[in-house]
Structures are given as structure tokens and as C-alpha cells.
């Protein structure tokens, strides 16, 4: 009797989109390398192509972790200023709004460098499993704000005045706040998001906020689900 196929895990779905995304990379491209577990799978898949096919590319990492992994995988790296133009950025997300393809990112605390690299790429592609696609942003996921440590109390006060529910992100197991690759703190905030682009600007207008995790721009989302073919969401 044929064996019943076991259900795919979340990691299987992430791998499926990571493999699909690695096929988008062509010779001589400069690639923005996202952070997080799905992006890590993409980096590994891309590393295999670099070694096996002698693919000639450069990567621009969005975090220290992405930089370390990409170098271990044999992907040549350049800094953003050396890169000049980024052809394609591939990154993960915590939530994708189905109708608009707006995102919440930064669950891993890297959204500032991610946004700089993702937004300046000619094409920005997001990789998620289907559990991350939601009808409206921010109902179950807080928006992370990267904040200058010097200004954390004034940012908290402003967020409270805006009737939001902010909390300083602390590191599991260790005492004290999470510190980003840029030496800043993270404040997570539950806030109503009617229009992503408007809220993105509003949160960045708070003095002391370096960048927030609402991404109102993205070109394409690859969604891993149980069907064989990866679903592609485009605007
Ligand atoms: C990064 O990784 C973040 O912006 C986002 O928070 C996270 C998604 O992580 P994962 O792929 O591990 O679910 O892209």
C-alpha cells in the first residue's frame, strides 16, 4: 500500500519558497540578502548555486547574521556603498497584508538595515509561509521601532500619548534590552494600521525613532503552501 504523505512543516514551506527565490537570481546580479530563518534558507540555496554553477554575483547583507552565513556559504559580499545598485533583494516578513502586500518586519530586530537595502533594490521579493498572510496588518503582530537608547523614555511617552501599547524588547535569558546591530533598542508597539504608508511615516516622525518595521512597499510575495507550486502575490 502506498504510504500516506505526511503534512509539510513550516520549515518545508519556507524551504520551498527559498528554493523558488534562488531561481530568480541571474549571473552578475547584486543581491540584497535578508535576515531571519526563511532568508537564511535562501542564502544557503544561493550559496549552493554559487559553488555548483559558478554563478557570478555579489551579496549585500542586511544584518551581521546574514553576513556571517553568506560568507560561510561562499557568497562574495560587498557593502551597500560599494554595491551602488541592488538588482534584487530577497527577505522574510512577519506579516503580509493580502490585499496591499504591505508588511510588518523586524521580529528579528534587523528591520532598519533591511528597509534600506530592500527599498533601494530594483526588485524586492518577500518569502513567507502561508501562516504569515493576513487580512489586515498589526492585529496579532506588534510593529517594532528601532530607537536611540538615549531617547527611549521620550519615545515611550509619545507612543502612550498616541494610545498605543508599547513595550521595550528584552533579550530572552539575559538581563536588559535587545540591542540591534546598529547599537539601538527596540520598542514593540501594538497600533491600529489603517493605511500602512501613513502609519509608516507617522511612526518615523517620532523624534528618537530610527526606523519602524512597517514596509508599505514590496514588489512580489512568494507564499509557501501545501500545493506543489509556490503562490505568487503581486500588486
Ligand atoms: C526578517 O526575518 C525580519 O524582518 C522578520 O522579522 C523575520 C522573519 O523571520 P522568519 O523568516 O524567521 O520567520 O526578515
XYZ file of N, CA and C and ligand atoms in Angstrom:
719
model
N 0.836 -1.195 0.000
C 0.000 0.000 0.000
C 0.885 1.266 0.000
N 0.488 2.252 -0.831
C 1.292 3.500 -0.885
C 1.232 4.219 0.461
N 2.377 4.775 0.859
C 2.453 5.478 2.144
C 1.751 6.820 2.055
N 0.984 7.189 3.092
C 0.315 8.493 3.092
C 1.384 9.569 3.283
N 1.325 10.630 2.422
C 2.345 11.687 2.515
C 2.115 12.495 3.779
N 3.162 12.668 4.598
C 2.957 13.416 5.839
C 2.866 14.914 5.547
N 2.129 15.635 6.421
C 1.908 17.070 6.210
C 3.236 17.815 6.240
N 3.321 18.845 5.404
C 4.567 19.624 5.360
C 4.674 20.523 6.590
N 5.867 20.638 7.119
C 6.079 21.513 8.271
C 6.279 22.944 7.762
N 6.295 23.882 8.715
C 6.527 25.281 8.352
C 7.913 25.431 7.680
N 8.871 24.656 8.177
C 10.209 24.714 7.580
C 10.213 24.189 6.138
N 9.388 23.167 5.865
C 9.291 22.657 4.480
C 8.778 23.770 3.563
N 7.773 24.517 4.067
C 7.178 25.579 3.240
C 8.184 26.711 3.020
N 8.946 27.021 4.059
C 9.966 28.072 3.932
C 11.029 27.658 2.914
N 11.423 26.376 2.966
C 12.446 25.890 2.045
C 11.949 25.965 0.602
N 10.661 25.630 0.420
C 10.081 25.651 -0.922
C 10.194 27.064 -1.529
N 9.847 28.102 -0.741
C 9.923 29.464 -1.293
C 11.375 29.911 -1.453
N 12.230 29.455 -0.546
C 13.644 29.835 -0.645
C 14.241 29.265 -1.936
N 13.891 28.013 -2.260
C 14.409 27.395 -3.484
C 13.875 28.119 -4.716
N 12.589 28.462 -4.654
C 11.969 29.170 -5.788
C 12.658 30.531 -5.992
N 12.915 31.219 -4.880
C 13.520 32.555 -4.974
C 14.944 32.477 -5.513
N 15.649 31.407 -5.184
C 17.041 31.335 -5.658
C 17.085 31.231 -7.187
N 15.984 30.753 -7.790
C 15.951 30.661 -9.262
C 15.829 32.041 -9.915
N 15.440 33.053 -9.127
C 15.291 34.411 -9.692
C 16.646 35.088 -9.911
N 17.678 34.501 -9.302
C 18.997 35.145 -9.353
C 19.729 34.776 -10.642
N 20.221 35.807 -11.322
C 20.941 35.598 -12.592
C 22.388 36.076 -12.431
N 23.241 35.592 -13.329
C 24.654 35.985 -13.340
C 24.802 37.506 -13.312
N 25.780 37.965 -12.557
C 26.168 39.379 -12.496
C 25.202 40.245 -11.699
N 24.250 39.621 -11.016
C 23.329 40.420 -10.199
C 23.963 40.775 -8.856
N 23.523 41.893 -8.290
C 23.846 42.229 -6.899
C 22.571 41.973 -6.096
N 22.702 41.128 -5.054
C 21.522 40.629 -4.348
C 21.498 41.128 -2.898
N 20.410 41.736 -2.484
C 20.205 42.085 -1.079
C 19.821 40.826 -0.325
N 20.581 40.516 0.718
C 20.367 39.258 1.452
C 19.655 39.560 2.764
N 18.395 39.113 2.875
C 17.582 39.380 4.057
C 18.042 38.598 5.278
N 17.332 38.826 6.377
C 17.652 38.164 7.652
C 16.461 37.319 8.106
N 16.721 36.431 9.070
C 15.649 35.562 9.578
C 15.765 34.166 8.998
N 14.967 33.240 9.508
C 15.148 31.828 9.147
C 14.825 31.536 7.678
N 13.831 32.233 7.103
C 13.482 31.972 5.698
C 14.575 32.533 4.788
N 15.029 33.737 5.105
C 16.131 34.329 4.325
C 17.386 33.474 4.449
N 17.601 32.908 5.629
C 18.779 32.042 5.794
C 18.727 30.859 4.823
N 17.505 30.311 4.659
C 17.387 29.183 3.716
C 17.696 29.656 2.297
N 17.223 30.873 1.966
C 17.519 31.435 0.639
C 19.030 31.591 0.459
N 19.695 32.115 1.472
C 21.151 32.331 1.385
C 21.865 30.994 1.145
N 21.404 29.949 1.857
C 22.042 28.629 1.676
C 21.816 28.104 0.257
N 20.581 28.262 -0.248
C 20.279 27.803 -1.614
C 21.121 28.568 -2.634
N 21.254 29.871 -2.406
C 22.030 30.701 -3.317
C 23.515 30.309 -3.264
N 23.980 30.016 -2.056
C 25.372 29.573 -1.890
C 25.643 28.316 -2.703
N 24.657 27.410 -2.710
C 24.843 26.164 -3.494
C 25.007 26.510 -4.964
N 24.183 27.442 -5.457
C 24.271 27.814 -6.881
C 25.611 28.488 -7.188
N 26.079 29.300 -6.267
C 27.370 29.978 -6.476
C 28.477 28.938 -6.636
N 28.442 27.902 -5.791
C 29.505 26.892 -5.847
C 29.320 25.931 -7.015
N 28.073 25.468 -7.196
C 27.861 24.424 -8.217
C 27.853 24.976 -9.635
N 27.271 26.171 -9.811
C 27.118 26.704 -11.182
C 28.124 27.813 -11.476
N 28.987 28.073 -10.490
C 29.922 29.201 -10.602
C 29.192 30.490 -10.950
N 28.055 30.666 -10.340
C 27.244 31.876 -10.537
C 28.060 33.072 -10.058
N 28.133 34.093 -10.873
C 28.953 35.271 -10.539
C 28.030 36.371 -10.013
N 27.961 36.497 -8.675
C 27.076 37.500 -8.069
C 27.786 38.140 -6.874
N 27.191 39.203 -6.369
C 27.617 39.774 -5.091
C 26.388 39.887 -4.199
N 26.592 39.688 -2.904
C 25.507 39.853 -1.932
C 25.749 41.088 -1.078
N 24.651 41.725 -0.666
C 24.733 42.839 0.289
C 23.895 42.429 1.501
N 24.528 42.098 2.629
C 23.774 41.555 3.767
C 23.025 42.629 4.549
N 21.877 42.220 5.126
C 21.042 43.163 5.883
C 21.290 43.072 7.395
N 22.205 42.209 7.807
C 22.484 42.075 9.245
C 23.831 41.368 9.413
N 24.329 41.399 10.632
C 25.580 40.697 10.930
C 25.393 39.191 10.690
N 24.230 38.658 11.125
C 23.975 37.218 10.952
C 23.958 36.830 9.469
N 23.291 37.659 8.653
C 23.220 37.359 7.210
C 24.628 37.410 6.608
N 25.424 38.350 7.092
C 26.807 38.486 6.592
C 27.623 37.231 6.911
N 27.509 36.752 8.168
C 28.281 35.572 8.570
C 27.857 34.344 7.764
N 26.527 34.168 7.645
C 26.034 32.982 6.930
C 26.435 33.033 5.457
N 26.268 34.199 4.833
C 26.594 34.310 3.407
C 28.078 34.023 3.171
N 28.942 34.518 4.058
C 30.361 34.216 3.812
C 30.650 32.740 4.015
N 29.980 32.129 4.999
C 30.177 30.663 5.161
C 29.708 29.900 3.921
N 28.681 30.450 3.239
C 28.117 29.756 2.071
C 28.862 30.091 0.780
N 29.907 30.892 0.880
C 30.723 31.184 -0.310
C 30.171 32.284 -1.194
N 29.266 33.117 -0.662
C 28.729 34.219 -1.474
C 29.633 35.452 -1.282
N 30.213 35.963 -2.362
C 31.049 37.162 -2.220
C 30.186 38.347 -1.793
N 30.703 39.152 -0.872
C 29.891 40.240 -0.314
C 30.491 41.602 -0.636
N 29.626 42.581 -0.768
C 30.077 43.979 -0.862
C 29.205 44.805 0.079
N 29.724 45.966 0.465
C 28.920 46.851 1.307
C 27.947 47.617 0.406
N 26.986 48.264 1.036
C 25.962 48.978 0.270
C 26.585 50.062 -0.603
N 27.554 50.804 -0.057
C 28.144 51.880 -0.859
C 28.981 51.339 -2.006
N 29.625 50.182 -1.805
C 30.390 49.586 -2.906
C 29.448 49.041 -3.981
N 28.277 48.546 -3.539
C 27.354 47.892 -4.469
C 26.777 48.887 -5.471
N 26.501 50.082 -5.033
C 25.863 51.056 -5.930
C 24.418 50.669 -6.166
N 24.189 49.744 -7.075
C 22.828 49.328 -7.412
C 22.566 47.912 -6.900
N 21.385 47.689 -6.309
C 20.999 46.324 -5.930
C 19.921 45.867 -6.918
N 20.160 44.733 -7.571
C 19.211 44.276 -8.589
C 17.989 43.632 -7.977
N 18.214 42.825 -6.936
C 17.119 42.066 -6.340
C 17.386 41.932 -4.846
N 16.370 42.232 -4.030
C 16.505 41.975 -2.586
C 15.498 40.895 -2.226
N 15.931 39.926 -1.442
C 15.059 38.825 -1.031
C 15.062 38.785 0.491
N 13.881 38.826 1.087
C 13.821 38.972 2.538
C 12.562 38.277 3.086
N 12.550 38.019 4.380
C 11.382 37.425 5.026
C 10.447 38.515 5.550
N 9.395 38.105 6.249
C 8.478 39.076 6.869
C 7.734 38.370 7.997
N 7.184 39.171 8.900
C 6.381 38.598 9.991
C 4.906 38.562 9.625
N 4.462 39.568 8.866
C 3.075 39.579 8.369
C 3.050 40.202 6.982
N 2.157 39.688 6.129
C 1.914 40.270 4.810
C 0.416 40.535 4.718
N 0.037 41.751 4.383
C -1.396 42.051 4.217
C -1.799 41.630 2.807
N -2.793 40.763 2.750
C -3.143 40.098 1.495
C -3.444 41.068 0.342
N -4.280 42.073 0.592
C -4.717 42.947 -0.497
C -3.661 43.935 -0.954
N -2.842 44.437 -0.035
C -1.932 45.545 -0.370
C -0.464 45.117 -0.478
N -0.151 43.947 0.044
C 1.241 43.461 0.149
C 2.108 44.361 1.030
N 1.476 45.094 1.943
C 2.254 45.799 2.962
C 2.714 44.758 3.987
N 3.796 45.103 4.688
C 4.408 44.100 5.567
C 4.654 44.646 6.963
N 4.743 43.732 7.922
C 5.417 44.030 9.185
C 6.653 43.152 9.206
N 7.804 43.794 9.460
C 9.062 43.079 9.580
C 9.753 43.521 10.858
N 10.836 42.834 11.201
C 11.635 43.276 12.336
C 11.457 42.446 13.593
N 10.741 41.308 13.454
C 10.657 40.391 14.594
C 12.047 39.962 15.049
N 12.975 39.968 14.102
C 14.360 39.591 14.428
C 15.229 40.801 14.770
N 14.659 41.990 14.727
C 15.380 43.201 15.140
C 16.296 43.803 14.072
N 16.093 43.411 12.808
C 17.025 43.884 11.756
C 16.348 44.806 10.743
N 15.160 45.322 11.066
C 14.364 45.957 10.006
C 14.973 47.230 9.426
N 15.838 47.927 10.176
C 16.371 49.191 9.640
C 17.284 48.921 8.436
N 18.250 48.026 8.634
C 19.145 47.726 7.513
C 18.381 47.002 6.401
N 17.412 46.181 6.800
C 16.587 45.505 5.786
C 15.866 46.536 4.922
N 15.282 47.558 5.591
C 14.499 48.528 4.810
C 15.391 49.316 3.852
N 16.555 49.711 4.315
C 17.458 50.480 3.439
C 17.771 49.648 2.181
N 18.119 48.400 2.394
C 18.531 47.555 1.263
C 17.325 47.135 0.415
N 16.240 46.734 1.077
C 15.059 46.265 0.327
C 14.444 47.389 -0.507
N 14.362 48.578 0.073
C 13.710 49.687 -0.636
C 14.545 50.211 -1.799
N 15.868 50.069 -1.727
C 16.646 50.632 -2.842
C 16.886 49.593 -3.937
N 16.416 48.344 -3.736
C 16.603 47.321 -4.780
C 15.657 47.578 -5.954
N 16.106 47.169 -7.145
C 15.229 47.300 -8.329
C 13.982 46.442 -8.131
N 14.158 45.257 -7.514
C 13.007 44.406 -7.211
C 13.144 43.865 -5.786
N 12.063 43.949 -5.029
C 12.064 43.482 -3.636
C 11.051 42.335 -3.511
N 11.581 41.149 -3.236
C 10.748 39.944 -3.169
C 10.744 39.414 -1.731
N 9.549 39.075 -1.253
C 9.381 38.628 0.131
C 9.014 37.147 0.158
N 9.597 36.432 1.119
C 9.358 34.990 1.239
C 8.649 34.677 2.556
N 7.494 34.050 2.468
C 6.778 33.666 3.692
C 6.096 32.312 3.515
N 5.745 31.698 4.632
C 4.819 30.574 4.550
C 3.409 31.143 4.725
N 2.416 30.334 4.388
C 1.053 30.883 4.296
C 0.503 31.404 5.625
N 1.069 30.974 6.767
C 0.556 31.438 8.064
C 0.789 32.933 8.274
N 1.687 33.527 7.468
C 2.019 34.948 7.656
C 1.116 35.890 6.846
N 0.299 35.335 5.962
C -0.562 36.193 5.131
C -1.860 36.465 5.888
N -2.136 37.757 6.126
C -3.279 38.133 6.985
C -4.180 39.133 6.256
N -5.456 39.216 6.660
C -6.343 40.180 6.004
C -5.990 41.630 6.328
N -5.569 41.909 7.562
C -5.124 43.281 7.857
C -3.980 43.262 8.864
N -3.041 44.178 8.635
C -1.780 44.199 9.394
C -1.955 44.601 10.852
N -1.155 44.017 11.714
C -0.975 44.549 13.060
C -1.957 44.068 14.103
N -2.882 43.164 13.720
C -3.845 42.707 14.729
C -3.214 41.727 15.701
N -2.288 40.951 15.196
C -1.641 39.964 16.081
C -0.146 40.181 16.239
N 0.399 41.097 15.464
C 1.850 41.302 15.485
C 2.155 42.762 15.785
N 3.001 43.030 16.785
C 3.363 44.426 17.045
C 4.331 44.955 15.996
N 4.368 46.267 15.851
C 5.326 46.899 14.944
C 6.586 47.241 15.746
N 7.751 46.776 15.304
C 8.986 47.129 16.013
C 9.498 48.513 15.605
N 9.947 49.271 16.577
C 10.593 50.551 16.303
C 12.037 50.428 16.766
N 12.986 50.756 15.913
C 14.378 50.843 16.364
C 14.566 52.252 16.916
N 15.051 52.334 18.152
C 15.040 53.606 18.886
C 16.428 53.891 19.454
N 16.844 55.156 19.381
C 18.110 55.547 20.025
C 17.977 55.312 21.528
N 18.922 54.595 22.156
C 18.796 54.317 23.595
C 18.614 55.590 24.419
N 19.307 56.657 24.024
C 19.226 57.947 24.708
C 17.787 58.475 24.768
N 16.971 58.107 23.774
C 15.639 58.711 23.634
C 14.501 57.761 24.003
N 14.830 56.594 24.611
C 13.764 55.592 24.753
C 12.580 56.078 25.583
N 12.851 56.908 26.633
C 11.734 57.290 27.511
C 10.812 58.291 26.816
N 11.376 59.198 26.029
C 10.506 60.164 25.337
C 9.719 59.457 24.233
N 10.333 58.470 23.582
C 9.598 57.712 22.555
C 8.450 56.949 23.213
N 8.734 56.318 24.370
C 7.667 55.580 25.079
C 6.514 56.521 25.435
N 6.850 57.723 25.946
C 5.798 58.675 26.328
C 4.954 59.079 25.127
N 5.625 59.343 24.004
C 4.881 59.738 22.798
C 3.956 58.609 22.355
N 4.457 57.383 22.410
C 3.633 56.241 21.979
C 2.424 56.071 22.902
N 2.607 56.314 24.194
C 1.479 56.210 25.132
C 0.452 57.306 24.838
N 0.956 58.503 24.516
C 0.033 59.602 24.152
C -0.753 59.263 22.887
N -0.177 58.426 22.029
C -0.869 58.029 20.791
C -1.826 56.848 21.039
N -2.045 56.526 22.310
C -2.935 55.407 22.681
C -2.502 54.072 22.118
N -1.212 53.854 22.073
C -0.714 52.552 21.626
C -0.203 51.799 22.862
N 0.158 50.536 22.648
C 0.646 49.730 23.770
C 2.105 49.357 23.514
N 3.063 50.203 23.940
C 4.474 49.919 23.657
C 5.150 49.059 24.712
N 6.135 48.268 24.301
C 6.960 47.586 25.304
C 8.386 47.462 24.780
N 9.333 47.651 25.690
C 10.745 47.535 25.318
C 11.063 46.060 25.124
N 11.726 45.729 24.015
C 12.063 44.313 23.790
C 13.269 43.926 24.650
N 13.104 42.861 25.421
C 14.220 42.399 26.254
C 14.721 41.056 25.733
N 16.002 40.804 25.983
C 16.547 39.559 25.432
C 16.244 38.387 26.348
N 15.784 37.313 25.729
C 15.442 36.111 26.479
C 16.634 35.563 27.234
N 16.437 35.275 28.499
C 17.516 34.651 29.265
C 18.489 35.645 29.862
N 18.739 36.755 29.140
C 19.719 37.720 29.659
C 18.965 38.910 30.248
N 19.642 39.645 31.104
C 19.036 40.857 31.636
C 19.209 41.962 30.594
N 18.274 42.868 30.540
C 18.465 44.073 29.740
C 17.819 44.014 28.381
N 17.824 45.153 27.698
C 17.144 45.258 26.407
C 17.911 44.581 25.267
N 17.168 44.213 24.234
C 17.801 43.752 22.991
C 18.523 44.948 22.377
N 19.743 44.740 21.917
C 20.486 45.798 21.234
C 20.699 45.368 19.784
N 20.342 46.250 18.863
C 20.420 45.899 17.436
C 21.865 45.968 16.927
N 22.049 45.546 15.670
C 23.374 45.626 15.034
C 23.861 47.076 14.973
N 22.928 48.031 15.057
C 23.302 49.457 14.995
C 23.465 50.064 16.382
N 23.392 49.246 17.436
C 23.581 49.738 18.802
C 22.356 50.414 19.397
N 21.189 50.141 18.830
C 19.954 50.778 19.327
C 19.056 49.789 20.052
N 17.946 50.324 20.635
C 16.969 49.468 21.319
C 15.771 49.230 20.404
N 14.949 48.255 20.780
C 13.714 48.000 20.031
C 12.529 48.233 20.973
N 11.564 49.021 20.513
C 10.282 49.116 21.221
C 9.228 48.514 20.299
N 8.505 47.512 20.806
C 7.418 46.893 20.027
C 6.120 47.578 20.400
N 5.314 47.881 19.395
C 4.093 48.627 19.686
C 2.887 48.040 18.942
N 1.823 47.771 19.711
C 0.565 47.386 19.066
C -0.168 48.656 18.702
N -0.468 48.839 17.434
C -1.124 50.058 16.979
C -2.028 49.727 15.803
N -3.098 50.500 15.667
C -4.033 50.234 14.566
C -3.411 50.736 13.259
N -3.443 49.890 12.231
C -2.837 50.284 10.949
C -3.931 50.315 9.886
N -4.471 51.515 9.622
C -5.490 51.609 8.565
C -4.813 51.668 7.208
N -3.810 52.526 7.112
C -3.067 52.639 5.853
C -1.578 52.521 6.171
N -0.965 51.494 5.639
C 0.432 51.205 6.027
C 1.376 52.377 5.753
N 1.240 53.005 4.562
C 2.193 54.078 4.209
C 2.057 55.262 5.178
N 0.831 55.540 5.607
C 0.587 56.669 6.521
C 1.169 56.354 7.894
N 0.901 55.151 8.385
C 1.408 54.756 9.714
C 2.936 54.657 9.709
N 3.480 54.198 8.600
C 4.943 54.093 8.489
C 5.585 55.471 8.693
N 5.004 56.488 8.033
C 5.547 57.855 8.161
C 5.307 58.401 9.561
N 4.113 58.156 10.088
C 3.745 58.699 11.405
C 4.718 58.184 12.486
N 5.009 56.897 12.448
C 5.906 56.330 13.471
C 7.335 56.839 13.287
N 7.754 57.009 12.037
C 9.110 57.526 11.807
C 9.241 58.997 12.186
N 8.109 59.687 12.315
C 8.138 61.105 12.703
C 8.395 61.310 14.187
N 8.321 60.243 14.963
C 8.584 60.386 16.405
C 10.085 60.603 16.586
N 10.436 61.693 17.244
C 11.866 62.013 17.417
C 12.526 60.919 18.263
N 13.635 60.391 17.775
C 14.327 59.317 18.500
C 14.102 57.960 17.859
N 13.087 57.863 16.965
C 12.869 56.598 16.235
C 13.772 56.612 15.009
N 14.555 55.560 14.868
C 15.450 55.465 13.714
C 14.675 54.930 12.504
N 13.903 53.873 12.722
C 13.105 53.279 11.634
C 12.094 52.325 12.235
N 10.959 52.187 11.576
C 9.960 51.231 12.078
C 9.778 50.067 11.099
N 9.099 49.033 11.575
C 9.016 47.771 10.826
C 7.836 47.649 9.880
N 7.126 48.771 9.612
C 6.091 48.702 8.565
C 6.785 48.951 7.233
N 6.579 48.041 6.309
C 7.113 48.187 4.955
C 5.893 48.338 4.033
N 5.658 49.549 3.551
C 4.467 49.740 2.714
C 4.765 49.425 1.249
N 6.032 49.083 0.967
C 6.391 48.782 -0.428
C 6.997 47.398 -0.551
N 6.517 46.616 -1.495
C 7.209 45.385 -1.881
C 6.659 44.976 -3.235
N 7.454 44.311 -4.051
C 7.021 44.034 -5.426
C 6.295 42.708 -5.563
N 6.738 41.720 -4.790
C 6.221 40.365 -5.016
C 6.366 39.580 -3.720
N 5.383 38.716 -3.442
C 5.499 37.847 -2.267
C 5.382 36.396 -2.743
N 6.341 35.571 -2.370
C 6.245 34.132 -2.651
C 5.736 33.451 -1.389
N 4.607 32.748 -1.541
C 3.963 32.143 -0.372
C 4.071 30.623 -0.457
N 4.670 30.034 0.544
C 4.769 28.573 0.591
C 3.489 28.000 1.181
N 2.854 27.107 0.432
C 1.654 26.434 0.963
C 1.707 24.964 0.561
N 0.613 24.249 0.867
C 0.701 22.794 0.685
C 0.653 22.372 -0.783
N 0.262 23.273 -1.694
C 0.255 22.859 -3.096
C 1.690 22.816 -3.620
N 1.868 22.114 -4.723
C 3.219 21.885 -5.223
C 3.874 23.193 -5.664
N 3.030 24.042 -6.267
C 3.550 25.296 -6.818
C 3.498 26.407 -5.782
N 4.554 27.177 -5.691
C 4.582 28.325 -4.789
C 3.609 29.391 -5.306
N 2.826 29.974 -4.376
C 1.861 31.001 -4.796
C 2.595 32.340 -4.886
N 2.310 33.100 -5.954
C 2.964 34.407 -6.111
C 1.917 35.496 -5.962
N 2.126 36.409 -5.008
C 1.229 37.558 -4.855
C 1.934 38.773 -5.434
N 1.213 39.493 -6.323
C 1.776 40.722 -6.906
C 0.737 41.800 -6.785
N 1.184 43.056 -6.793
C 0.213 44.167 -6.708
C -0.533 44.316 -8.004
C 13.358 39.174 8.954
O 13.071 37.943 9.478
C 12.517 40.084 9.674
O 12.256 41.321 9.183
C 11.311 39.302 10.010
O 11.015 39.768 11.253
C 11.821 37.934 10.090
C 11.035 36.806 9.536
O 11.651 35.690 10.095
P 11.452 34.216 9.697
O 11.794 34.079 8.276
O 12.409 33.527 10.623
O 10.036 33.866 10.023
O 13.197 39.217 7.604
